[in-house]
Amino acid sequence: MSDPVQIEADDAQAGALIGLTGADADGSLAISRRVSAALVEAVRQVNATRRPAFVVAKGGITSSDTATHGLEIRRAWARGTLLPGIVSLWEPVDGPAAGIPFIVFAGNVGGADALTDALDLLRSA
């Protein structure tokens, strides 16, 4: 049996596969669903093992799946933007993620360093 994984508050990171497509539209959709299911399960396990200091999700579908399925967020307060006009900061008010800042970082917005800048702000808070 392997040793348990030690997770630091902001060390769990997941990335999406870019450019992976199926043989046709149905195949691509099946791949997307499998990647989403794996991401959701990873978020659930991290939150159950050690509540993260914050969660950042990039992209619309990824953010929605992370929030509703991974963190089981049903209600949240919109707290504003983390960076001017591009990053939304939410505070879940119930469920397993209550109180964990959830940041929606929309896909295809911001400069080359915007995601790094957002993480730096969160880590320094």
PDB file of C-alpha atoms in Angstrom, residues 8-105:
ATOM      1  CA  GLU A   8      -0.284  21.739   0.361  1.00  0.00           C
ATOM      2  CA  ALA A   9      -3.032  24.378   0.397  1.00  0.00           C
ATOM      3  CA  ASP A  10      -2.382  25.684  -3.103  1.00  0.00           C
ATOM      4  CA  ASP A  11      -0.357  22.900  -4.683  1.00  0.00           C
ATOM      5  CA  ALA A  12      -3.101  20.845  -6.298  1.00  0.00           C
ATOM      6  CA  GLN A  13      -3.304  21.916  -9.912  1.00  0.00           C
ATOM      7  CA  ALA A  14      -5.046  20.391 -12.889  1.00  0.00           C
ATOM      8  CA  GLY A  15      -4.705  21.289 -16.522  1.00  0.00           C
ATOM      9  CA  ALA A  16      -6.833  20.655 -19.549  1.00  0.00           C
ATOM     10  CA  LEU A  17      -5.665  18.828 -22.643  1.00  0.00           C
ATOM     11  CA  ILE A  18      -5.518  21.178 -25.586  1.00  0.00           C
ATOM     12  CA  GLY A  19      -6.137  19.971 -29.113  1.00  0.00           C
ATOM     13  CA  LEU A  20      -7.249  16.436 -28.227  1.00  0.00           C
ATOM     14  CA  THR A  21     -10.103  15.475 -30.526  1.00  0.00           C
ATOM     15  CA  GLY A  22     -11.976  12.330 -31.396  1.00  0.00           C
ATOM     16  CA  ALA A  23     -12.522  10.857 -34.834  1.00  0.00           C
ATOM     17  CA  ASP A  24     -15.806  12.770 -35.067  1.00  0.00           C
ATOM     18  CA  ALA A  25     -17.984  15.135 -33.019  1.00  0.00           C
ATOM     19  CA  ASP A  26     -19.333  12.313 -30.845  1.00  0.00           C
ATOM     20  CA  GLY A  27     -15.806  11.084 -30.140  1.00  0.00           C
ATOM     21  CA  SER A  28     -14.664  14.586 -29.160  1.00  0.00           C
ATOM     22  CA  LEU A  29     -17.667  14.991 -26.868  1.00  0.00           C
ATOM     23  CA  ALA A  30     -16.881  11.641 -25.214  1.00  0.00           C
ATOM     24  CA  ILE A  31     -13.296  12.776 -24.572  1.00  0.00           C
ATOM     25  CA  SER A  32     -14.518  16.069 -23.095  1.00  0.00           C
ATOM     26  CA  ARG A  33     -16.899  14.252 -20.777  1.00  0.00           C
ATOM     27  CA  ARG A  34     -14.180  11.884 -19.552  1.00  0.00           C
ATOM     28  CA  VAL A  35     -11.764  14.754 -18.884  1.00  0.00           C
ATOM     29  CA  SER A  36     -14.500  16.673 -17.043  1.00  0.00           C
ATOM     30  CA  ALA A  37     -15.429  13.640 -14.926  1.00  0.00           C
ATOM     31  CA  ALA A  38     -11.773  13.124 -13.960  1.00  0.00           C
ATOM     32  CA  LEU A  39     -11.370  16.804 -13.048  1.00  0.00           C
ATOM     33  CA  VAL A  40     -14.551  16.762 -10.948  1.00  0.00           C
ATOM     34  CA  GLU A  41     -13.374  13.671  -9.062  1.00  0.00           C
ATOM     35  CA  ALA A  42      -9.943  15.209  -8.446  1.00  0.00           C
ATOM     36  CA  VAL A  43     -11.525  18.390  -7.043  1.00  0.00           C
ATOM     37  CA  ARG A  44     -13.803  16.341  -4.774  1.00  0.00           C
ATOM     38  CA  GLN A  45     -10.883  14.315  -3.443  1.00  0.00           C
ATOM     39  CA  VAL A  46      -8.704  17.367  -2.793  1.00  0.00           C
ATOM     40  CA  ASN A  47     -11.533  19.142  -0.976  1.00  0.00           C
ATOM     41  CA  ALA A  48     -12.280  16.045   1.121  1.00  0.00           C
ATOM     42  CA  THR A  49      -8.602  15.426   1.944  1.00  0.00           C
ATOM     43  CA  ARG A  50      -7.574  18.976   2.780  1.00  0.00           C
ATOM     44  CA  ARG A  51      -9.701  22.026   2.163  1.00  0.00           C
ATOM     45  CA  PRO A  52      -7.857  24.262  -0.257  1.00  0.00           C
ATOM     46  CA  ALA A  53      -7.161  27.897   0.554  1.00  0.00           C
ATOM     47  CA  PHE A  54      -8.858  28.794  -2.746  1.00  0.00           C
ATOM     48  CA  VAL A  55      -9.916  27.236  -6.043  1.00  0.00           C
ATOM     49  CA  VAL A  56      -9.263  28.776  -9.459  1.00  0.00           C
ATOM     50  CA  ALA A  57     -11.076  27.372 -12.478  1.00  0.00           C
ATOM     51  CA  LYS A  58     -10.242  28.576 -15.969  1.00  0.00           C
ATOM     52  CA  GLY A  59     -12.779  28.433 -18.760  1.00  0.00           C
ATOM     53  CA  GLY A  60     -16.571  28.430 -18.804  1.00  0.00           C
ATOM     54  CA  ILE A  61     -17.435  24.734 -18.881  1.00  0.00           C
ATOM     55  CA  THR A  62     -14.505  23.821 -16.642  1.00  0.00           C
ATOM     56  CA  SER A  63     -15.548  26.463 -14.110  1.00  0.00           C
ATOM     57  CA  SER A  64     -19.157  25.302 -14.152  1.00  0.00           C
ATOM     58  CA  ASP A  65     -18.250  21.624 -13.704  1.00  0.00           C
ATOM     59  CA  THR A  66     -15.724  22.440 -10.969  1.00  0.00           C
ATOM     60  CA  ALA A  67     -18.251  24.557  -9.065  1.00  0.00           C
ATOM     61  CA  THR A  68     -21.424  22.505  -9.395  1.00  0.00           C
ATOM     62  CA  HIS A  69     -20.071  18.973  -9.438  1.00  0.00           C
ATOM     63  CA  GLY A  70     -16.569  19.097  -7.928  1.00  0.00           C
ATOM     64  CA  LEU A  71     -17.266  21.531  -5.089  1.00  0.00           C
ATOM     65  CA  GLU A  72     -21.042  21.004  -5.006  1.00  0.00           C
ATOM     66  CA  ILE A  73     -21.668  24.759  -4.865  1.00  0.00           C
ATOM     67  CA  ARG A  74     -25.383  25.538  -4.963  1.00  0.00           C
ATOM     68  CA  ARG A  75     -25.336  29.135  -3.723  1.00  0.00           C
ATOM     69  CA  ALA A  76     -22.559  31.710  -3.649  1.00  0.00           C
ATOM     70  CA  TRP A  77     -22.073  35.425  -3.180  1.00  0.00           C
ATOM     71  CA  ALA A  78     -20.389  37.350  -5.989  1.00  0.00           C
ATOM     72  CA  ARG A  79     -17.613  39.264  -4.214  1.00  0.00           C
ATOM     73  CA  GLY A  80     -16.251  41.160  -7.212  1.00  0.00           C
ATOM     74  CA  THR A  81     -13.262  40.868  -9.476  1.00  0.00           C
ATOM     75  CA  LEU A  82      -9.780  39.700  -8.578  1.00  0.00           C
ATOM     76  CA  LEU A  83      -8.205  41.431 -11.571  1.00  0.00           C
ATOM     77  CA  PRO A  84      -9.823  44.356 -13.384  1.00  0.00           C
ATOM     78  CA  GLY A  85     -12.760  43.105 -15.413  1.00  0.00           C
ATOM     79  CA  ILE A  86     -11.655  39.540 -16.057  1.00  0.00           C
ATOM     80  CA  VAL A  87     -11.705  37.373 -12.962  1.00  0.00           C
ATOM     81  CA  SER A  88     -14.802  36.794 -10.827  1.00  0.00           C
ATOM     82  CA  LEU A  89     -14.459  36.038  -7.109  1.00  0.00           C
ATOM     83  CA  TRP A  90     -17.262  33.972  -5.540  1.00  0.00           C
ATOM     84  CA  GLU A  91     -17.854  32.896  -1.947  1.00  0.00           C
ATOM     85  CA  PRO A  92     -19.808  29.622  -1.625  1.00  0.00           C
ATOM     86  CA  VAL A  93     -22.322  29.900   1.219  1.00  0.00           C
ATOM     87  CA  ASP A  94     -23.278  26.262   1.750  1.00  0.00           C
ATOM     88  CA  GLY A  95     -22.160  22.703   1.075  1.00  0.00           C
ATOM     89  CA  PRO A  96     -18.682  21.195   1.340  1.00  0.00           C
ATOM     90  CA  ALA A  97     -17.016  24.248  -0.217  1.00  0.00           C
ATOM     91  CA  ALA A  98     -18.632  26.877   2.016  1.00  0.00           C
ATOM     92  CA  GLY A  99     -16.181  29.685   2.661  1.00  0.00           C
ATOM     93  CA  ILE A 100     -13.568  28.582   0.099  1.00  0.00           C
ATOM     94  CA  PRO A 101     -12.932  31.443  -2.341  1.00  0.00           C
ATOM     95  CA  PHE A 102     -13.855  30.221  -5.837  1.00  0.00           C
ATOM     96  CA  ILE A 103     -12.342  32.185  -8.685  1.00  0.00           C
ATOM     97  CA  VAL A 104     -13.724  31.940 -12.211  1.00  0.00           C
ATOM     98  CA  PHE A 105     -11.013  32.835 -14.678  1.00  0.00           C
TER      99      PHE A 105
END
